[in-house]
Short mmCIF file of C-alpha atoms in Angstrom, two decimals:
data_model
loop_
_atom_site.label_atom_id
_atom_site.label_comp_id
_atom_site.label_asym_id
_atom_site.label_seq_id
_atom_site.Cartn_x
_atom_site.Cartn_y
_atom_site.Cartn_z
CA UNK A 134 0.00 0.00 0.00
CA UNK A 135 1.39 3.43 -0.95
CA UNK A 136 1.62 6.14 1.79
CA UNK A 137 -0.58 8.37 -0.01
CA UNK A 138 -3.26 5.25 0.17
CA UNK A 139 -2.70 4.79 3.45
CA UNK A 140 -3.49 8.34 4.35
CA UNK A 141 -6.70 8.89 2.09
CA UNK A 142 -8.72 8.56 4.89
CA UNK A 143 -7.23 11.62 6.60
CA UNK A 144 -8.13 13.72 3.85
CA UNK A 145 -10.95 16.25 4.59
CA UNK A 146 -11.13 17.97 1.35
CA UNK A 147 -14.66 19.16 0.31
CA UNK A 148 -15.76 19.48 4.08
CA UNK A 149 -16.13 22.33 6.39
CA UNK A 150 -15.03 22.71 9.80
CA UNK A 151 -16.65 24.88 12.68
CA UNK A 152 -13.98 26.30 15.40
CA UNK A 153 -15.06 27.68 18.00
CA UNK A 154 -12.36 29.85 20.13
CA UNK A 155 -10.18 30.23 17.16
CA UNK A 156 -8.21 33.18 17.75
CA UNK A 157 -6.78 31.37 20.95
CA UNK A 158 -3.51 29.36 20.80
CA UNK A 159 -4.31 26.19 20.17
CA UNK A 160 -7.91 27.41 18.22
CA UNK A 161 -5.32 28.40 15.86
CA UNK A 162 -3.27 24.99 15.70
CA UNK A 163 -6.84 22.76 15.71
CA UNK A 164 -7.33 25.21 12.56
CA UNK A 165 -4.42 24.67 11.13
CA UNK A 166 -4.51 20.88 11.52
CA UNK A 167 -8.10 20.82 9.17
CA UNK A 168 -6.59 23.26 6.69
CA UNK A 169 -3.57 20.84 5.98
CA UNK A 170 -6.16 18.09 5.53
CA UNK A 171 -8.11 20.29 2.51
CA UNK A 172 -10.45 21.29 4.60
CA UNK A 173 -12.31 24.54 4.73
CA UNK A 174 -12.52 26.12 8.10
CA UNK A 175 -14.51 28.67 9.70
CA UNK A 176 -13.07 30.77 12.42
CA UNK A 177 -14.97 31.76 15.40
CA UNK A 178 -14.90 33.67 18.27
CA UNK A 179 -15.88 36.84 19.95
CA UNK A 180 -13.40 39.56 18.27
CA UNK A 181 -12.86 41.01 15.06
CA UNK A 182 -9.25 41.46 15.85
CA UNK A 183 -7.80 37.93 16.84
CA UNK A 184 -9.67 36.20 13.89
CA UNK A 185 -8.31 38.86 11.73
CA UNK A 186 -5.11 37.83 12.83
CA UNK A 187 -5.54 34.29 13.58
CA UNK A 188 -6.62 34.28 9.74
CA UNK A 189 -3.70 36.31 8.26
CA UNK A 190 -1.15 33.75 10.26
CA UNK A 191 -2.90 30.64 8.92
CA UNK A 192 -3.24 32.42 5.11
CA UNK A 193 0.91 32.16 5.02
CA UNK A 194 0.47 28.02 5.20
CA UNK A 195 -2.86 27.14 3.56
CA UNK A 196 -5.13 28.83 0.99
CA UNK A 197 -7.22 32.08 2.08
CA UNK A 198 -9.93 31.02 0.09
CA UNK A 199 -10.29 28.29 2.08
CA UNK A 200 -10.66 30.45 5.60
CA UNK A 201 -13.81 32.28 6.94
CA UNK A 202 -14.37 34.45 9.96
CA UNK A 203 -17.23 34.86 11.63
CA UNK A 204 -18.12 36.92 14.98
CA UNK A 205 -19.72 34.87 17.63
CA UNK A 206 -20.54 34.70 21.22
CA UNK A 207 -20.93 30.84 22.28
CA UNK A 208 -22.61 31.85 25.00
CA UNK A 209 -25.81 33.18 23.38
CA UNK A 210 -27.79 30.69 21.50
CA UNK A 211 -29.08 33.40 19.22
CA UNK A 212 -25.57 34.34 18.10
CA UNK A 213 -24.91 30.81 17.28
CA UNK A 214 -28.16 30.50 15.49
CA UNK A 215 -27.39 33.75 13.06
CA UNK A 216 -23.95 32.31 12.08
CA UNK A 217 -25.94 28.77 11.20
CA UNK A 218 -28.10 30.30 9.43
CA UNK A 219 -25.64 32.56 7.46
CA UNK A 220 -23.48 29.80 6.01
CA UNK A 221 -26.59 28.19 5.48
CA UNK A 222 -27.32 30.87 3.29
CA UNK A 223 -24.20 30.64 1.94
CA UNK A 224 -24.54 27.01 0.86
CA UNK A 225 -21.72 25.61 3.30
CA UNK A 226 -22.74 22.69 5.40
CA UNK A 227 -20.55 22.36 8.61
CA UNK A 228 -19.85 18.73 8.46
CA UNK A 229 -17.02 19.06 11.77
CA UNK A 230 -17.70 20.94 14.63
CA UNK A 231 -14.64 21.20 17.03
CA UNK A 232 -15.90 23.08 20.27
CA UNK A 233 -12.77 24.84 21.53
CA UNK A 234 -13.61 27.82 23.75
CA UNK A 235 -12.70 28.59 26.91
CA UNK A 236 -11.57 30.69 29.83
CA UNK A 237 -8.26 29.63 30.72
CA UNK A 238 -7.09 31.55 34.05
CA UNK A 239 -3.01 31.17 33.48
CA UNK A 240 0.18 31.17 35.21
CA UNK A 241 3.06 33.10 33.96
CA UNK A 242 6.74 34.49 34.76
CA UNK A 243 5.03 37.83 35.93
CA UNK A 244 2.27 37.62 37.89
CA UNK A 245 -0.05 34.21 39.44
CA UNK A 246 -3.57 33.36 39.66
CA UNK A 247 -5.13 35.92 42.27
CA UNK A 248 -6.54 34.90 45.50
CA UNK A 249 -9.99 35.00 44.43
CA UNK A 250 -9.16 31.66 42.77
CA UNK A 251 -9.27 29.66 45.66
CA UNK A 252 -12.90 28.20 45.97
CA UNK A 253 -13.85 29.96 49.53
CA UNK A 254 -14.23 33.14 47.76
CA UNK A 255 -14.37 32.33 44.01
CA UNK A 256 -17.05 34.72 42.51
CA UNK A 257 -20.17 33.40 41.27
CA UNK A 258 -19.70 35.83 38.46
CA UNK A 259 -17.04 34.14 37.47
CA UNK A 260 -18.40 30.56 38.01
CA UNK A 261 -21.35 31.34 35.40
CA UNK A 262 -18.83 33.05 33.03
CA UNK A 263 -16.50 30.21 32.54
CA UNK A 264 -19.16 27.83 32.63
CA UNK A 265 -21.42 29.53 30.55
CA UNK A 266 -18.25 29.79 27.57
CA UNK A 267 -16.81 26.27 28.45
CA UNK A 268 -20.01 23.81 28.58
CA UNK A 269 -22.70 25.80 27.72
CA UNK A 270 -21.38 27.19 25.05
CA UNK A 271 -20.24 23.48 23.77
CA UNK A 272 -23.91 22.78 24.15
CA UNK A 273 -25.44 25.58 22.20
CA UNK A 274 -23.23 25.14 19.13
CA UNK A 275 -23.79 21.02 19.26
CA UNK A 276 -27.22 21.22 19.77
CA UNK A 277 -27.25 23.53 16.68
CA UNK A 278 -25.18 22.17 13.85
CA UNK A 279 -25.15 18.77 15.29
CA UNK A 280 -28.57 18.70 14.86
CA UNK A 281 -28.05 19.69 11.34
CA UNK A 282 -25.44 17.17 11.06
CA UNK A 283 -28.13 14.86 11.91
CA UNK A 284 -31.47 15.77 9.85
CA UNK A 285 -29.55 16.14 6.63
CA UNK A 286 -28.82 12.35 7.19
CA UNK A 287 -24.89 13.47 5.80
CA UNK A 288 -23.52 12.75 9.75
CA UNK A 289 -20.78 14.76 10.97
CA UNK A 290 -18.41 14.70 13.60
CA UNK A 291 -18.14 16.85 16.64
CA UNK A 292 -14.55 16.92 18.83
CA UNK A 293 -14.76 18.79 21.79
CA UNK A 294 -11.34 20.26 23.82
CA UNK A 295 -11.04 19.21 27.04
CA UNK A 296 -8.11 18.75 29.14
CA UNK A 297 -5.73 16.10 31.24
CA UNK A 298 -7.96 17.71 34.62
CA UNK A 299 -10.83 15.75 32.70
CA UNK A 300 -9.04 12.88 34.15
CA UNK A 301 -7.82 13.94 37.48
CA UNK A 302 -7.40 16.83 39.66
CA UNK A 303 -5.35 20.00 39.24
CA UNK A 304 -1.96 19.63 41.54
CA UNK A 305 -2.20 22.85 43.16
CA UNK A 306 1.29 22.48 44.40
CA UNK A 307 2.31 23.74 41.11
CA UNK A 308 0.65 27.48 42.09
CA UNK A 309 2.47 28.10 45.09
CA UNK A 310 4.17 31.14 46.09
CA UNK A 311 6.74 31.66 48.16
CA UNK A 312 5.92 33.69 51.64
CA UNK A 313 2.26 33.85 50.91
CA UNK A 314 0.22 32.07 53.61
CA UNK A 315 -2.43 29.27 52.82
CA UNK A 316 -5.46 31.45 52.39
CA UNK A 317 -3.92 33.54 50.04
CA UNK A 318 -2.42 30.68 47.65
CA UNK A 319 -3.14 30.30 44.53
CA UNK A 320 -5.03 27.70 42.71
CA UNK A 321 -6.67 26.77 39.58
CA UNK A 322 -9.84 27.36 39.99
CA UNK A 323 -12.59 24.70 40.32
CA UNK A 324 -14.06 26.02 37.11
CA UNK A 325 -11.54 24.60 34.42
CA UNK A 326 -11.71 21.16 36.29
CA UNK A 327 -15.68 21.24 36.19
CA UNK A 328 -16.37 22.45 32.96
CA UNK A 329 -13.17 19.82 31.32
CA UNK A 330 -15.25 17.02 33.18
CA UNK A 331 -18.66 17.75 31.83
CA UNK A 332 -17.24 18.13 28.40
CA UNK A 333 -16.36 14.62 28.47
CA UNK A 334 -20.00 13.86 29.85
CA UNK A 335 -21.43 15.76 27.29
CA UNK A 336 -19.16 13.88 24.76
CA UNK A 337 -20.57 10.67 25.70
CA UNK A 338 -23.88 11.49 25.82
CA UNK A 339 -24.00 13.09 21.60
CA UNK A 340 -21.71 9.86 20.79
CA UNK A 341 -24.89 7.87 21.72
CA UNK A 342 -27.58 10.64 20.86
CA UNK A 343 -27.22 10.42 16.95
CA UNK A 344 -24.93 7.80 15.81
CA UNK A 345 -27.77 6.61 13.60
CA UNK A 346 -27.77 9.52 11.60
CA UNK A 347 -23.80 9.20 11.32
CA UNK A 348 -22.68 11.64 13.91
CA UNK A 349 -19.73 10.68 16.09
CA UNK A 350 -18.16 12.82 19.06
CA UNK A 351 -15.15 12.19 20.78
CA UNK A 352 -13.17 14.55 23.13
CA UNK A 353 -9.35 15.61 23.30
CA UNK A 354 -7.32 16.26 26.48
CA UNK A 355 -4.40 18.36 26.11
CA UNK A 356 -1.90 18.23 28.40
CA UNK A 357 0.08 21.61 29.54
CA UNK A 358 1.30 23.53 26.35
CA UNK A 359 4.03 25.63 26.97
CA UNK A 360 3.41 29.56 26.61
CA UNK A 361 6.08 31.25 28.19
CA UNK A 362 5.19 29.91 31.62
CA UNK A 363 7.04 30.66 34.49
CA UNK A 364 10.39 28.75 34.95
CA UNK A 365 9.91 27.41 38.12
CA UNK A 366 6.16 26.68 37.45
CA UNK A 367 7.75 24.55 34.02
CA UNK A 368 9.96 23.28 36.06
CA UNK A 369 7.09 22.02 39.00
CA UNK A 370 4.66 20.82 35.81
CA UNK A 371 7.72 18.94 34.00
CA UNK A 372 8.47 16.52 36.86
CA UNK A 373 5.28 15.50 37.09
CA UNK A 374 5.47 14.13 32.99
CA UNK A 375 7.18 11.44 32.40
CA UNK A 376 8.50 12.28 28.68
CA UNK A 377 9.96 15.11 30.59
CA UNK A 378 8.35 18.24 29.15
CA UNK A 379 5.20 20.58 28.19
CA UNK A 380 3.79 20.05 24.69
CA UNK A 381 4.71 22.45 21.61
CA UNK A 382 1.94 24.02 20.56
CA UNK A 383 1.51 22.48 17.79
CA UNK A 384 1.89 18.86 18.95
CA UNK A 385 -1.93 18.18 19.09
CA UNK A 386 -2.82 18.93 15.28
CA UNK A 387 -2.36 14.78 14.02
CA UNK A 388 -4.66 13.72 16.96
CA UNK A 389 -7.31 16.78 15.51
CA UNK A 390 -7.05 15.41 11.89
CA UNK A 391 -7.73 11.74 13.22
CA UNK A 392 -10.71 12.39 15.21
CA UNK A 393 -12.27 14.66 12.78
CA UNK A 394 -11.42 12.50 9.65
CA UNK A 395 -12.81 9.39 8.69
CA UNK A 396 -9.70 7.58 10.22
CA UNK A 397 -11.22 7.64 13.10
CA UNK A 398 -14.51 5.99 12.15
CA UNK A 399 -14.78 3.72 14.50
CA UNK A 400 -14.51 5.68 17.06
CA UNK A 401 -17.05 7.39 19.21
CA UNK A 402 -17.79 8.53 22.86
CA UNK A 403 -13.93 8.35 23.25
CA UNK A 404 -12.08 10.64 26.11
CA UNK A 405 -7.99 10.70 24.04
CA UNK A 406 -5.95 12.15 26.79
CA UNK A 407 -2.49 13.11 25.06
CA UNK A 408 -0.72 14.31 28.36
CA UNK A 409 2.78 13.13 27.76
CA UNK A 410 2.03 10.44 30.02
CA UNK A 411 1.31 12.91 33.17
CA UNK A 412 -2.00 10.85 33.86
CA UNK A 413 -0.27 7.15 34.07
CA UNK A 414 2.02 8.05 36.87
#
């Protein structure tokens, strides 16, 4: 078998891929991966600027025809529903939906997490923010184009982002600061760890809501990308992986073109946690 036979089923040409939270870092690279299959992809998120510029960094490797922006809020339904019915209008069918947005509270060289992170006195403003973006906005844009997926009786697949705390709990050793006392540590919030988990819930449920009408979901968990953490927070995350190291950015885009080609056909309800091995110790 040639290699180009072997990879046919990788090829996505003639379909179109939804991204949500595309102007993000990795929105970019799950774009990215579906361009270099042929695919076209649509762009989403909630600023004109970073899809402008998410799209003018992708346009250098793949063709611009092939890349659409769109404005939209995942966390109204009627937002959602204007951009359906838009490239509806426009005769594009999304046939892969990859529900990537989030609020990601980081940890850098400069400054931590602040003390309202710890759960005592997270806000609740912040709770339905997060959650609202994370899993509710996951659930607004499957419940629209995956029921188009679904009536058109053309199937589709839907990949939604978790995270390695899908699996297990956030180590909040790895926030500590020196000299501060307990109360005022640190943490990642509950949030991320909540929302990751129900994204894998909500994975399993669609994988068994329309696979009769040829609609698969599956979820990826990302381990810890480096992003110009911290050194002595790399250095705390690193000995907890056993290959030694963060992920590159860029890492993640041959597990995105498997799950949203039809190499992965056979799978469906599946949790892929791609950690660097952090979850088997």
């Amino acid at each position: 078998m040639s290699m180009n036979k072997s990879f046919e089923k990788f090829d996505l040409t003639g379909k179109t891929a939804l991204v949500t939270g595309a102007a993000g870092l990795l929105g970019r690279e799950h774009a990215a991966a579906l361009l270099a299959s042929g695919a076209m992809v649509v762009l989403t998120d909630i600023g004109k600027d970073g899809l402008e510029s998410a799209k003018s960094a992708l346009a250098q490797h793949a063709d611009a025809g092939r890349i659409k922006t769109c404005i939209m809020d995942v966390t109204s339904h009627a937002s959602i529903t204007t951009i359906s019915r838009q490239l509806i209008d426009e005769g594009q069918r999304v046939d892969i939906l990859v529900n990537n947005a989030a609020i990601d509270p980081k940890v850098n060289a400069d400054a931590g997490i602040i003390e309202t992170s710890r759960l005592e006195s997270f806000p609740i403003e912040q709770w339905d923010l997060q959650l609202a973006v994370g899993l509710t906005g996951a659930f607004f844009t499957s419940q629209i184009f995956g029921s188009q997926m679904a009536q058109d009786g053309k199937g589709g697949v839907i990949l939604n982002i978790a995270s390695d705390l899908s699996v297990f709990s956030p180590d909040q050793r790895l926030y500590r600061k020196d000299g501060l006392p307990a109360n005022l540590q640190p943490v990642k919030p509950v949030t991320y760890s909540v929302i990751k988990a129900g994204l894998i819930g909500l994975t399993r449920y669609l994988a068994t809501y329309w696979p009769e009408q040829g609609v698969r979901a599956n979820a990826l968990s990302p381990g810890g990308v480096f992003n110009g953490q911290g050194d002595e927070f790399v250095k705390r995350l690193t000995s907890l992986i056993p290959i030694g190291r963060m992920a590159d950015k860029d890492e993640y885009r041959a597990a995105v073109q498997f799950l949203c080609s039809d190499a992965s056909a056979y799978m469906n309800g599946q949790n892929i946690v791609m950690d660097g091995g952090r979850s088997v110790w």
